Short mmCIF file of C-alpha atoms in Angstrom, two decimals:
data_model
loop_
_atom_site.label_atom_id
_atom_site.label_comp_id
_atom_site.label_asym_id
_atom_site.label_seq_id
_atom_site.Cartn_x
_atom_site.Cartn_y
_atom_site.Cartn_z
CA MET J 954 18.30 28.19 -116.70
CA THR J 955 17.89 28.10 -113.31
CA ALA J 956 18.73 29.47 -110.03
CA LEU J 957 21.89 28.90 -108.57
CA ASP J 958 21.48 25.47 -105.74
CA LEU J 959 21.47 26.58 -103.15
CA SER J 960 24.49 24.33 -101.82
CA SER J 961 26.92 26.31 -103.88
CA PRO J 962 28.97 29.18 -101.82
CA VAL J 963 27.67 32.34 -102.71
CA ALA J 964 30.32 35.72 -101.75
CA VAL J 965 30.40 39.08 -101.94
CA VAL J 966 32.87 41.98 -102.15
CA GLY J 967 32.30 45.24 -100.13
CA THR J 968 30.45 45.23 -96.48
CA GLY J 969 29.11 47.72 -95.72
CA THR J 970 25.38 48.44 -95.43
CA MET J 971 24.50 47.50 -98.72
CA GLY J 972 26.90 44.39 -98.86
CA GLN J 973 25.81 43.46 -95.53
CA GLY J 974 22.14 43.22 -96.55
CA ILE J 975 22.37 41.20 -99.70
CA ALA J 976 24.89 38.53 -98.07
CA GLN J 977 21.61 38.61 -94.76
CA VAL J 978 19.58 37.18 -98.28
CA ALA J 979 21.42 34.56 -99.47
CA LEU J 980 22.22 33.60 -96.02
CA VAL J 981 18.54 33.41 -94.48
CA ALA J 982 17.83 32.23 -98.21
CA GLY J 983 20.40 28.72 -97.75
CA HIS J 984 23.39 29.19 -98.92
CA PRO J 985 27.61 29.19 -97.74
CA VAL J 986 28.48 32.84 -97.87
CA ARG J 987 32.01 33.86 -97.38
CA LEU J 988 32.20 37.77 -97.07
CA TYR J 989 35.19 40.03 -98.21
CA ASP J 990 36.11 43.85 -97.54
CA ALA J 991 39.91 44.88 -98.75
CA VAL J 992 39.83 46.68 -95.74
CA PRO J 993 41.49 44.37 -92.71
CA ASP J 994 39.15 43.15 -90.29
CA ARG J 995 35.72 44.67 -92.57
CA ALA J 996 35.03 41.25 -92.88
CA ARG J 997 35.06 39.68 -89.56
CA GLU J 998 32.87 42.86 -88.31
CA ALA J 999 30.18 42.77 -90.70
CA ALA J 1000 30.04 38.82 -90.40
CA ALA J 1001 29.31 39.43 -85.98
CA ALA J 1002 26.66 42.26 -87.39
CA ILE J 1003 24.80 40.46 -89.84
CA GLY J 1004 24.77 37.66 -86.71
CA ALA J 1005 23.02 40.66 -84.69
CA ARG J 1006 20.93 41.09 -86.88
CA LEU J 1007 19.46 37.10 -87.17
CA ASP J 1008 19.47 37.29 -83.90
CA ARG J 1009 17.17 40.44 -83.53
CA LEU J 1010 15.64 37.07 -86.69
CA VAL J 1011 15.28 34.22 -83.79
CA GLU J 1012 13.93 37.42 -81.11
CA LYS J 1013 11.02 38.57 -83.83
CA GLY J 1014 9.84 35.32 -84.15
CA ARG J 1015 10.97 35.74 -87.62
CA LEU J 1016 13.47 32.59 -88.11
CA THR J 1017 13.71 30.70 -85.50
CA ALA J 1018 16.48 29.85 -83.33
CA ALA J 1019 17.82 26.65 -85.27
CA ASP J 1020 17.98 28.75 -89.17
CA ARG J 1021 20.21 31.20 -87.66
CA ASP J 1022 22.44 28.27 -86.11
CA ALA J 1023 22.37 26.59 -89.74
CA ALA J 1024 22.76 30.53 -91.23
CA ARG J 1025 26.02 31.35 -88.79
CA ALA J 1026 27.67 28.26 -89.67
CA ARG J 1027 27.68 29.63 -93.64
CA LEU J 1028 29.09 32.42 -92.96
CA ARG J 1029 32.85 32.80 -93.15
CA PRO J 1030 34.86 35.84 -93.37
CA ALA J 1031 37.51 35.67 -95.86
CA ASP J 1032 41.31 37.49 -96.11
CA ASP J 1033 42.29 37.49 -99.33
CA LEU J 1034 39.31 37.42 -103.15
CA ALA J 1035 41.55 33.65 -104.04
CA GLU J 1036 39.26 32.10 -100.43
CA LEU J 1037 36.42 33.26 -103.31
CA ALA J 1038 38.02 30.83 -106.55
CA ASP J 1039 34.72 28.44 -105.40
CA CYS J 1040 31.73 30.76 -105.32
CA ALA J 1041 28.69 30.06 -108.08
CA LEU J 1042 28.18 34.11 -107.91
CA VAL J 1043 30.27 37.28 -106.73
CA VAL J 1044 28.39 39.81 -105.72
CA GLU J 1045 30.75 43.66 -105.79
CA ALA J 1046 28.94 46.12 -103.45
CA VAL J 1047 32.14 48.32 -102.60
CA LEU J 1048 32.94 52.35 -103.92
CA GLU J 1049 30.69 54.36 -107.15
CA ARG J 1050 33.60 54.60 -109.04
CA LEU J 1051 34.29 52.96 -111.66
CA ASP J 1052 38.19 52.20 -112.08
CA VAL J 1053 38.13 50.68 -108.36
CA LYS J 1054 35.09 48.10 -109.82
CA GLN J 1055 37.00 47.30 -112.13
CA GLU J 1056 40.09 46.50 -111.37
CA LEU J 1057 38.36 44.64 -108.41
CA PHE J 1058 36.15 42.37 -111.42
CA ARG J 1059 39.83 41.79 -113.49
CA ALA J 1060 41.46 40.29 -109.99
CA LEU J 1061 38.33 38.67 -109.26
CA GLU J 1062 38.27 36.89 -113.21
CA ASP J 1063 42.07 35.57 -111.96
CA VAL J 1064 40.30 33.83 -109.15
CA VAL J 1065 37.09 32.45 -109.51
CA SER J 1066 35.85 29.42 -111.62
CA PRO J 1067 35.31 30.40 -116.42
CA ASP J 1068 31.69 29.75 -115.05
CA CYS J 1069 31.00 31.60 -112.04
CA LEU J 1070 28.45 34.82 -112.09
CA LEU J 1071 29.63 38.25 -111.36
CA ALA J 1072 27.24 41.00 -110.63
CA THR J 1073 27.62 44.53 -109.63
CA ASN J 1074 25.20 46.73 -107.10
CA THR J 1075 25.90 49.41 -108.73
CA SER J 1076 22.65 52.74 -108.97
CA SER J 1077 24.65 54.81 -111.10
CA LEU J 1078 27.98 53.26 -113.11
CA SER J 1079 27.47 51.90 -116.33
CA VAL J 1080 27.12 47.44 -116.35
CA THR J 1081 28.35 47.98 -119.98
CA ALA J 1082 31.25 49.80 -118.93
CA ILE J 1083 31.67 47.73 -115.75
CA GLY J 1084 32.35 44.88 -117.94
CA GLY J 1085 33.65 46.26 -120.33
CA ALA J 1086 37.68 45.73 -118.35
CA LEU J 1087 36.66 42.23 -117.81
CA SER J 1088 37.89 38.95 -121.16
CA HIS J 1089 34.34 37.12 -121.07
CA PRO J 1090 31.71 39.82 -119.78
CA GLY J 1091 29.07 38.00 -120.99
CA ARG J 1092 28.69 36.94 -117.78
CA PHE J 1093 28.92 40.16 -115.89
CA VAL J 1094 25.32 40.99 -114.16
CA GLY J 1095 23.37 43.64 -112.89
CA LEU J 1096 21.72 43.13 -109.72
CA HIS J 1097 20.88 46.09 -108.17
CA PHE J 1098 19.54 45.48 -104.25
CA PHE J 1099 17.37 48.69 -102.46
CA ASN J 1100 17.50 49.83 -99.28
CA PRO J 1101 17.35 47.85 -96.17
CA ALA J 1102 18.51 44.53 -98.73
CA PRO J 1103 16.52 42.15 -96.44
CA LEU J 1104 13.54 44.60 -96.31
CA LEU J 1105 12.77 45.49 -99.60
CA PRO J 1106 11.76 42.91 -102.49
CA LEU J 1107 12.93 44.50 -106.17
CA VAL J 1108 15.99 44.12 -107.39
CA GLU J 1109 16.47 45.85 -110.77
CA VAL J 1110 18.73 42.21 -112.66
CA VAL J 1111 20.62 44.56 -115.70
CA SER J 1112 21.56 43.15 -119.22
CA GLY J 1113 25.00 44.11 -120.66
CA PHE J 1114 25.22 45.15 -123.64
CA ALA J 1115 27.73 41.88 -124.08
CA THR J 1116 25.46 40.17 -121.22
CA ASP J 1117 24.46 36.28 -122.66
CA VAL J 1118 20.63 35.95 -121.72
CA THR J 1119 22.01 32.81 -120.30
CA SER J 1120 24.54 34.73 -117.33
CA ALA J 1121 21.28 36.97 -116.57
CA THR J 1122 18.27 34.71 -116.48
CA ARG J 1123 20.27 33.59 -113.60
CA ALA J 1124 20.72 36.16 -111.68
CA TYR J 1125 17.34 36.65 -113.08
CA GLU J 1126 15.77 33.16 -111.54
CA THR J 1127 18.07 33.43 -108.08
CA ALA J 1128 16.90 36.35 -106.96
CA ARG J 1129 13.82 34.83 -106.71
CA ALA J 1130 14.66 31.58 -105.13
CA TRP J 1131 15.79 34.31 -103.11
CA GLY J 1132 12.51 34.98 -101.96
CA LYS J 1133 12.75 39.14 -104.03
CA THR J 1134 10.87 40.94 -106.58
CA PRO J 1135 13.23 41.14 -109.97
CA VAL J 1136 12.44 42.44 -112.91
CA ALA J 1137 14.66 42.91 -116.11
CA CYS J 1138 15.48 46.13 -117.70
CA ALA J 1139 18.26 46.47 -120.31
CA ASP J 1140 21.41 48.74 -119.04
CA THR J 1141 20.57 52.43 -119.41
CA PRO J 1142 20.89 55.44 -116.90
CA GLY J 1143 18.95 55.28 -113.87
CA PHE J 1144 18.10 51.72 -114.54
CA ILE J 1145 13.46 51.58 -114.22
CA VAL J 1146 13.25 53.21 -110.85
CA ASN J 1147 15.96 56.10 -111.13
CA ARG J 1148 15.47 56.63 -114.74
CA ILE J 1149 11.14 57.00 -114.75
CA ALA J 1150 11.14 58.74 -110.42
CA ARG J 1151 13.37 62.08 -111.38
CA PRO J 1152 9.84 63.92 -112.29
CA PHE J 1153 9.03 63.10 -108.83
CA TYR J 1154 12.08 64.65 -107.04
CA ALA J 1155 11.98 67.27 -110.23
CA GLU J 1156 8.77 69.15 -109.96
CA ALA J 1157 9.07 69.45 -106.22
CA PHE J 1158 11.73 71.65 -106.46
CA ALA J 1159 10.36 73.33 -109.46
CA VAL J 1160 7.82 74.06 -107.66
CA TYR J 1161 9.38 75.37 -104.98
CA GLU J 1162 12.31 77.33 -106.94
CA ALA J 1163 9.37 78.96 -108.80
CA GLN J 1164 8.36 80.67 -104.61
CA ALA J 1165 4.40 79.38 -106.00
CA ALA J 1166 4.32 76.50 -102.46
CA ASP J 1167 6.81 75.59 -99.13
CA PRO J 1168 8.08 71.91 -98.98
CA ALA J 1169 5.80 71.11 -96.40
CA THR J 1170 3.06 72.17 -98.33
CA ILE J 1171 4.51 70.35 -101.41
CA ASP J 1172 4.61 66.87 -99.45
CA ALA J 1173 2.06 67.17 -97.86
CA VAL J 1174 -0.55 67.90 -101.56
CA LEU J 1175 2.13 64.79 -102.49
CA ARG J 1176 0.83 62.77 -99.61
CA GLU J 1177 -2.82 63.03 -99.26
CA SER J 1178 -3.80 63.84 -102.66
CA GLY J 1179 -1.60 62.28 -104.70
CA GLY J 1180 -0.81 59.21 -102.69
CA PHE J 1181 2.89 59.13 -101.93
CA ARG J 1182 4.26 57.20 -99.41
CA MET J 1183 6.33 60.25 -98.36
CA GLY J 1184 7.18 63.81 -100.25
CA ALA J 1185 9.77 64.58 -103.17
CA PHE J 1186 11.64 66.79 -99.63
CA GLU J 1187 11.06 64.89 -96.28
CA LEU J 1188 12.16 61.78 -98.62
CA THR J 1189 15.60 62.79 -100.37
CA ASP J 1190 15.56 63.93 -96.87
CA LEU J 1191 15.91 60.13 -95.75
CA ILE J 1192 17.81 59.08 -98.09
CA GLY J 1193 20.29 62.77 -98.62
CA GLN J 1194 20.41 65.37 -99.92
CA ASP J 1195 24.04 64.85 -101.17
CA VAL J 1196 22.44 60.89 -102.88
CA ASN J 1197 19.50 61.85 -104.33
CA GLU J 1198 21.47 64.85 -106.38
CA SER J 1199 23.99 62.77 -107.30
CA VAL J 1200 21.45 59.79 -108.27
CA THR J 1201 20.17 63.26 -109.90
CA HIS J 1202 23.01 63.88 -111.62
CA SER J 1203 24.44 61.38 -112.88
CA VAL J 1204 21.01 60.57 -115.34
CA TRP J 1205 22.07 63.89 -116.33
CA GLN J 1206 25.32 63.48 -117.64
CA SER J 1207 24.36 59.62 -118.91
CA PHE J 1208 21.40 61.79 -121.40
CA PHE J 1209 24.50 63.76 -122.52
CA GLN J 1210 22.35 66.54 -120.63
CA ASP J 1211 18.94 66.01 -121.51
CA VAL J 1212 16.92 67.99 -120.05
CA ARG J 1213 13.93 66.27 -119.13
CA PHE J 1214 16.91 65.29 -116.42
CA THR J 1215 17.95 68.40 -115.33
CA PRO J 1216 19.57 69.02 -111.83
CA SER J 1217 17.67 71.40 -109.08
CA LEU J 1218 19.86 74.33 -108.23
CA ALA J 1219 17.96 74.27 -104.84
CA GLN J 1220 18.84 71.03 -104.31
CA ARG J 1221 22.80 71.99 -105.17
CA ARG J 1222 23.01 74.55 -102.67
CA LEU J 1223 21.45 72.48 -100.21
CA VAL J 1224 24.77 70.24 -100.88
CA GLU J 1225 27.32 73.04 -101.11
CA SER J 1226 25.36 74.16 -97.72
CA GLY J 1227 26.22 70.49 -95.93
CA ARG J 1228 22.96 70.12 -94.79
CA LEU J 1229 22.34 67.42 -95.72
CA GLY J 1230 19.27 65.85 -94.56
CA ARG J 1231 18.48 64.30 -91.31
CA LYS J 1232 22.66 62.21 -91.34
CA THR J 1233 23.31 66.53 -90.32
CA GLY J 1234 20.76 67.18 -89.30
CA ARG J 1235 19.01 69.45 -91.09
CA GLY J 1236 17.76 69.25 -94.70
CA TRP J 1237 15.02 70.77 -96.14
CA TYR J 1238 13.82 70.37 -92.95
CA ASP J 1239 15.68 70.40 -89.31
CA HIS J 1240 15.28 68.04 -87.79
CA ARG J 1241 17.30 67.89 -84.37
CA GLU J 1242 16.24 67.98 -81.46
CA GLY J 1243 13.06 69.64 -80.05
CA ALA J 1244 12.88 71.33 -84.13
CA GLU J 1245 9.40 72.48 -84.56
CA ARG J 1246 8.50 70.29 -87.82
CA PRO J 1247 6.66 72.85 -89.90
CA GLU J 1248 2.87 72.84 -90.95
CA PRO J 1249 0.85 72.74 -94.44
CA HIS J 1250 -0.53 76.30 -95.61
CA THR J 1251 -4.08 75.22 -94.64
CA ALA J 1252 -7.13 77.85 -96.16
CA GLU J 1253 -9.13 79.35 -93.26
CA LYS J 1254 -12.94 78.06 -92.99
CA ARG J 1255 -15.30 78.69 -96.07
CA GLN J 1256 -18.50 79.32 -96.63
CA PRO J 1257 -19.42 76.08 -99.50
CA PRO J 1258 -21.64 76.98 -102.66
CA ALA J 1259 -25.21 76.83 -102.91
CA TYR J 1260 -25.06 74.71 -106.47
CA VAL J 1261 -22.54 73.78 -109.29
CA VAL J 1262 -23.61 73.84 -112.81
CA ALA J 1263 -21.40 71.03 -114.28
CA GLU J 1264 -20.71 71.40 -118.04
CA GLY J 1265 -19.04 68.80 -119.59
CA ASP J 1266 -17.10 65.40 -118.33
CA LEU J 1267 -14.95 66.12 -115.90
CA GLY J 1268 -12.83 63.44 -116.53
CA PRO J 1269 -10.32 61.66 -113.45
CA ALA J 1270 -12.56 64.52 -111.70
CA SER J 1271 -16.38 62.45 -112.78
CA GLU J 1272 -16.36 61.22 -108.65
CA LEU J 1273 -16.24 64.22 -107.72
CA LEU J 1274 -19.64 65.66 -108.50
CA ALA J 1275 -20.89 62.60 -106.48
CA MET J 1276 -19.61 63.94 -103.19
CA ILE J 1277 -20.86 67.68 -103.62
CA ARG J 1278 -24.38 65.97 -104.17
CA GLU J 1279 -23.91 64.09 -101.25
CA ALA J 1280 -22.23 66.56 -99.75
CA GLY J 1281 -25.31 68.59 -99.81
CA ILE J 1282 -24.86 71.18 -102.25
CA GLN J 1283 -26.77 71.04 -105.78
CA VAL J 1284 -25.41 70.36 -108.78
CA ARG J 1285 -27.03 71.54 -112.34
CA GLU J 1286 -24.41 69.15 -115.32
CA GLU J 1287 -25.60 70.83 -118.02
CA ASP J 1288 -23.71 70.05 -122.08
CA GLU J 1289 -21.16 71.52 -122.98
CA ASP J 1290 -18.45 70.61 -125.54
CA ASN J 1291 -16.23 73.63 -125.43
CA GLY J 1292 -14.03 72.29 -122.09
CA SER J 1293 -14.95 70.55 -118.23
CA ARG J 1294 -15.53 72.82 -115.25
CA LEU J 1295 -17.50 74.23 -112.24
CA VAL J 1296 -19.39 76.82 -112.41
CA LEU J 1297 -19.77 78.98 -109.36
CA PRO J 1298 -22.56 80.81 -108.00
CA GLY J 1299 -19.97 84.15 -108.78
CA GLY J 1300 -19.72 83.50 -112.37
CA GLY J 1301 -15.75 81.85 -111.50
CA GLN J 1302 -14.93 78.89 -112.93
CA LEU J 1303 -13.35 75.90 -111.10
CA VAL J 1304 -10.98 73.18 -113.76
CA LEU J 1305 -9.08 69.87 -112.50
CA THR J 1306 -5.01 71.48 -113.82
CA ASP J 1307 -4.67 70.81 -118.15
CA GLY J 1308 -0.93 72.51 -117.71
CA GLN J 1309 -2.62 75.72 -118.66
CA THR J 1310 -2.07 78.51 -116.59
CA SER J 1311 -5.59 80.70 -114.47
CA VAL J 1312 -4.11 83.77 -115.07
CA GLU J 1313 -4.86 83.06 -118.93
CA PHE J 1314 -8.42 82.97 -118.11
CA ARG J 1315 -10.95 84.68 -116.38
CA ASP J 1316 -11.63 84.41 -113.07
CA VAL J 1317 -10.84 80.60 -112.97
CA VAL J 1318 -9.71 78.33 -109.25
CA TYR J 1319 -7.78 75.24 -110.73
CA PHE J 1320 -7.77 72.04 -108.75
CA ASP J 1321 -4.59 69.21 -108.61
CA LEU J 1322 -5.35 65.88 -109.55
CA ALA J 1323 -6.04 63.06 -106.54
CA LEU J 1324 -5.43 59.49 -106.28
CA ASP J 1325 -8.30 58.52 -105.69
CA TYR J 1326 -10.86 62.24 -104.44
CA ARG J 1327 -12.26 60.27 -102.63
CA LYS J 1328 -10.00 58.93 -100.29
CA ALA J 1329 -7.91 62.22 -100.34
CA THR J 1330 -7.85 64.63 -97.43
CA ARG J 1331 -6.19 67.51 -98.69
CA ILE J 1332 -6.38 69.37 -101.90
CA ALA J 1333 -4.43 71.70 -103.98
CA LEU J 1334 -6.14 74.64 -105.10
CA SER J 1335 -3.70 77.67 -107.92
CA ALA J 1336 -5.39 81.05 -109.02
CA SER J 1337 -3.36 84.11 -110.57
CA GLN J 1338 -4.35 87.65 -108.92
CA ASP J 1339 -6.56 88.23 -110.86
CA THR J 1340 -8.56 85.31 -110.37
CA GLY J 1341 -11.77 87.16 -108.34
CA ALA J 1342 -11.93 86.60 -104.55
CA ARG J 1343 -14.60 85.79 -104.10
CA THR J 1344 -14.66 82.21 -107.09
CA VAL J 1345 -11.58 81.54 -104.48
CA SER J 1346 -13.36 81.42 -101.69
CA GLU J 1347 -16.56 79.78 -103.33
CA ALA J 1348 -13.09 76.65 -104.18
CA THR J 1349 -12.21 76.49 -101.52
CA GLY J 1350 -15.30 75.62 -99.43
CA LEU J 1351 -16.45 73.42 -101.79
CA PHE J 1352 -13.33 71.50 -100.51
CA GLN J 1353 -13.46 71.62 -97.19
CA ALA J 1354 -17.40 70.21 -97.90
CA LEU J 1355 -16.74 67.03 -99.56
CA GLY J 1356 -13.82 66.96 -96.13
CA LYS J 1357 -10.79 67.85 -97.65
CA ASP J 1358 -8.73 70.75 -95.82
CA VAL J 1359 -7.00 73.13 -99.06
CA SER J 1360 -3.78 73.99 -99.78
CA LEU J 1361 -3.49 77.57 -101.91
CA ILE J 1362 -0.87 77.05 -104.11
CA GLY J 1363 0.68 79.50 -106.72
CA ASP J 1364 -0.25 79.90 -110.02
CA VAL J 1365 1.75 77.42 -111.29
CA PRO J 1366 0.95 75.33 -115.24
CA GLY J 1367 0.54 71.46 -114.12
CA MET J 1368 0.20 71.83 -109.67
CA ILE J 1369 1.74 69.63 -108.31
CA VAL J 1370 0.50 65.95 -108.77
CA ALA J 1371 -0.34 66.54 -112.13
CA ARG J 1372 2.84 67.50 -114.19
CA THR J 1373 4.01 64.88 -111.61
CA VAL J 1374 1.76 62.30 -112.69
CA ALA J 1375 2.13 63.39 -116.14
CA ARG J 1376 5.91 63.25 -116.11
CA ILE J 1377 6.17 59.49 -114.71
CA ILE J 1378 3.85 58.37 -117.41
CA ASP J 1379 5.83 60.40 -119.91
CA LEU J 1380 8.75 58.28 -118.95
CA ALA J 1381 7.72 55.09 -118.44
CA HIS J 1382 6.13 54.50 -121.96
CA ASP J 1383 9.50 56.11 -123.33
CA ALA J 1384 11.47 53.60 -122.00
CA VAL J 1385 9.11 50.58 -122.48
CA ALA J 1386 9.83 52.22 -126.29
CA LYS J 1387 13.39 51.60 -125.80
CA GLY J 1388 13.59 48.67 -124.90
CA VAL J 1389 14.66 48.98 -121.26
CA ALA J 1390 12.00 47.24 -119.38
CA THR J 1391 8.16 45.52 -119.89
CA GLU J 1392 5.44 47.28 -118.85
CA GLU J 1393 4.38 45.05 -116.64
CA ASP J 1394 7.86 45.30 -115.12
CA VAL J 1395 8.67 49.27 -115.30
CA ASP J 1396 5.25 48.88 -112.55
CA THR J 1397 6.70 46.57 -110.03
CA ALA J 1398 9.83 48.86 -110.14
CA MET J 1399 7.72 51.84 -108.84
CA ARG J 1400 5.60 50.38 -106.64
CA LEU J 1401 8.32 48.30 -105.83
CA GLY J 1402 11.06 50.03 -105.39
CA VAL J 1403 9.26 53.59 -105.13
CA ASN J 1404 6.01 52.92 -103.73
CA TYR J 1405 4.38 55.00 -105.33
CA PRO J 1406 0.49 54.32 -105.29
CA LEU J 1407 0.75 52.65 -108.69
CA GLY J 1408 2.93 52.07 -111.03
CA PRO J 1409 2.85 54.14 -114.35
CA PHE J 1410 0.76 52.44 -116.25
CA GLU J 1411 -1.43 51.32 -114.34
CA TRP J 1412 -2.35 55.04 -113.44
CA SER J 1413 -2.55 55.88 -117.20
CA ARG J 1414 -5.13 53.17 -118.04
CA ARG J 1415 -6.94 55.04 -115.32
CA LEU J 1416 -6.09 58.36 -116.17
CA GLY J 1417 -7.47 57.65 -119.66
CA ARG J 1418 -4.52 56.92 -122.39
CA THR J 1419 -4.42 61.14 -123.32
CA TRP J 1420 -4.06 62.78 -120.32
CA ALA J 1421 -0.49 62.78 -119.61
CA CYS J 1422 -0.06 64.15 -123.62
CA SER J 1423 -3.20 67.01 -123.23
CA VAL J 1424 -1.03 68.44 -119.95
CA LEU J 1425 2.39 67.49 -121.46
CA ASP J 1426 1.79 69.74 -123.97
CA ASP J 1427 0.31 71.92 -121.84
CA LEU J 1428 2.93 72.58 -119.72
CA HIS J 1429 5.77 72.43 -122.44
CA GLN J 1430 3.45 75.34 -125.08
CA ARG J 1431 4.74 77.50 -121.77
CA ASP J 1432 7.80 75.86 -120.64
CA PRO J 1433 9.16 75.30 -124.53
CA SER J 1434 12.58 74.75 -123.08
CA GLY J 1435 12.25 71.00 -124.06
CA ARG J 1436 11.22 69.49 -120.60
CA TYR J 1437 7.32 68.80 -120.53
CA ALA J 1438 8.12 68.08 -124.98
CA PRO J 1439 6.21 65.32 -124.59
CA SER J 1440 7.45 61.57 -126.04
CA LEU J 1441 7.16 59.93 -129.30
CA ALA J 1442 6.44 56.10 -126.96
CA LEU J 1443 3.52 58.77 -125.76
CA TYR J 1444 2.64 60.67 -128.94
CA ARG J 1445 1.76 57.86 -130.62
CA HIS J 1446 0.36 55.79 -128.03
CA SER J 1447 -1.49 58.38 -127.09
CA PHE J 1448 -2.69 58.66 -131.17
CA ALA J 1449 -3.70 56.08 -131.75
CA THR J 1450 -5.87 56.00 -128.73
CA GLU J 1451 -7.69 58.91 -130.24
CA LYS J 1452 -8.42 57.64 -133.84
CA ARG J 1453 -9.06 53.66 -132.41
CA GLU J 1454 -11.86 55.38 -130.72
CA GLY J 1455 -12.91 57.77 -133.58
CA ALA J 1456 -12.86 54.23 -135.59
CA SER J 1457 -15.30 53.00 -132.79
#
């Protein structure tokens, strides 16, 4: 099954920001495009807005004047659904209400030809449920574009329970012909991106609710240590707190209130207060004119230790040993079968976060995971109230000697980056095991859909295939609610790996 022929008209129903973006994508690809909106004159206004964006593309040299003129000639507002009768594809981008979408598609079935592909751009509703209202649901598919549709490459092609393989394939190939990067997925709450991305927000909010760190510090650690483009607090302010919380709540409810997807009470209070982010001027941050952006907590300068004793293998943080030597600090290595740590001159220990807490041990400072310890510009440290002041000082000075800003946070298991990445890896394994998507499509979706520095499976391979399961096991012991319990898929993956490595 191939992509739609460029001579085939494409219709977009719903002319808000997303509808206009999808229409522009189809139009620039070469299709005749019809715009329809139930609100009178809205389609004409949308056509004018799309024309203005085409003008800007010409000004930027991204589109020729001739191609713009040809595209404008192919764009036509429609006053009635009947004008969509000859379309080969109709994409819906209307209000996120099941009854509204079902009513629209029932009406479209009476208008379009039997071989017309019908698609929804829903981000939160069940594709199966929307298609359930149709007489011929086999031709119904989800085409989930990301905003802004003309710029972001990812499209999730979602097969409902009744979607024909030929329909899903045609939608997939059409999205690819439009210059997008499609990924195929089953109809599951949140699809790929909105399902697997939940821990990025949830764990940041959980650290905040535990009063372990403020939003500015958590965001800085996620960016400067974790390698994420934006922190969770600034990103939700950009998205809109109401929008982000709505998606989280929808996924949680759709999974029958699975504790792994529990919404944040702190975010709920933010929404209730009307602080929705940039669009209202205030969210987690104050975006009003003249407001100062809060700075992350950064420790004062401390003296580095003269030496460290490396016991055992530091695993994902093994690159630190070379960096410490390069900084002129002596490293004494000792074989140690009972754990991995750096022992500081004062006798305290510096340990890569593993899901345990500092208060459980004598004089231990934990340090957080980094995407790349050489490139990281900030490292988070956590200690309990019982940790010695000298140990905290020596640990701080060590990372400062490596050129890092240091943020001291509260004694929370898994810290910030590690618990976030471990949970993302777990949800990715769970999704693949349940047939939602392939590993390759999951990695592609998370890199392109939310700009993660690595896909979950890429991260898993880099960190070691047992790392996430081990961290989550320790987290689960300290919070037995089920939120951190590793999925059966991750357990199988981890133990199979251990068995193979043991046999070798």
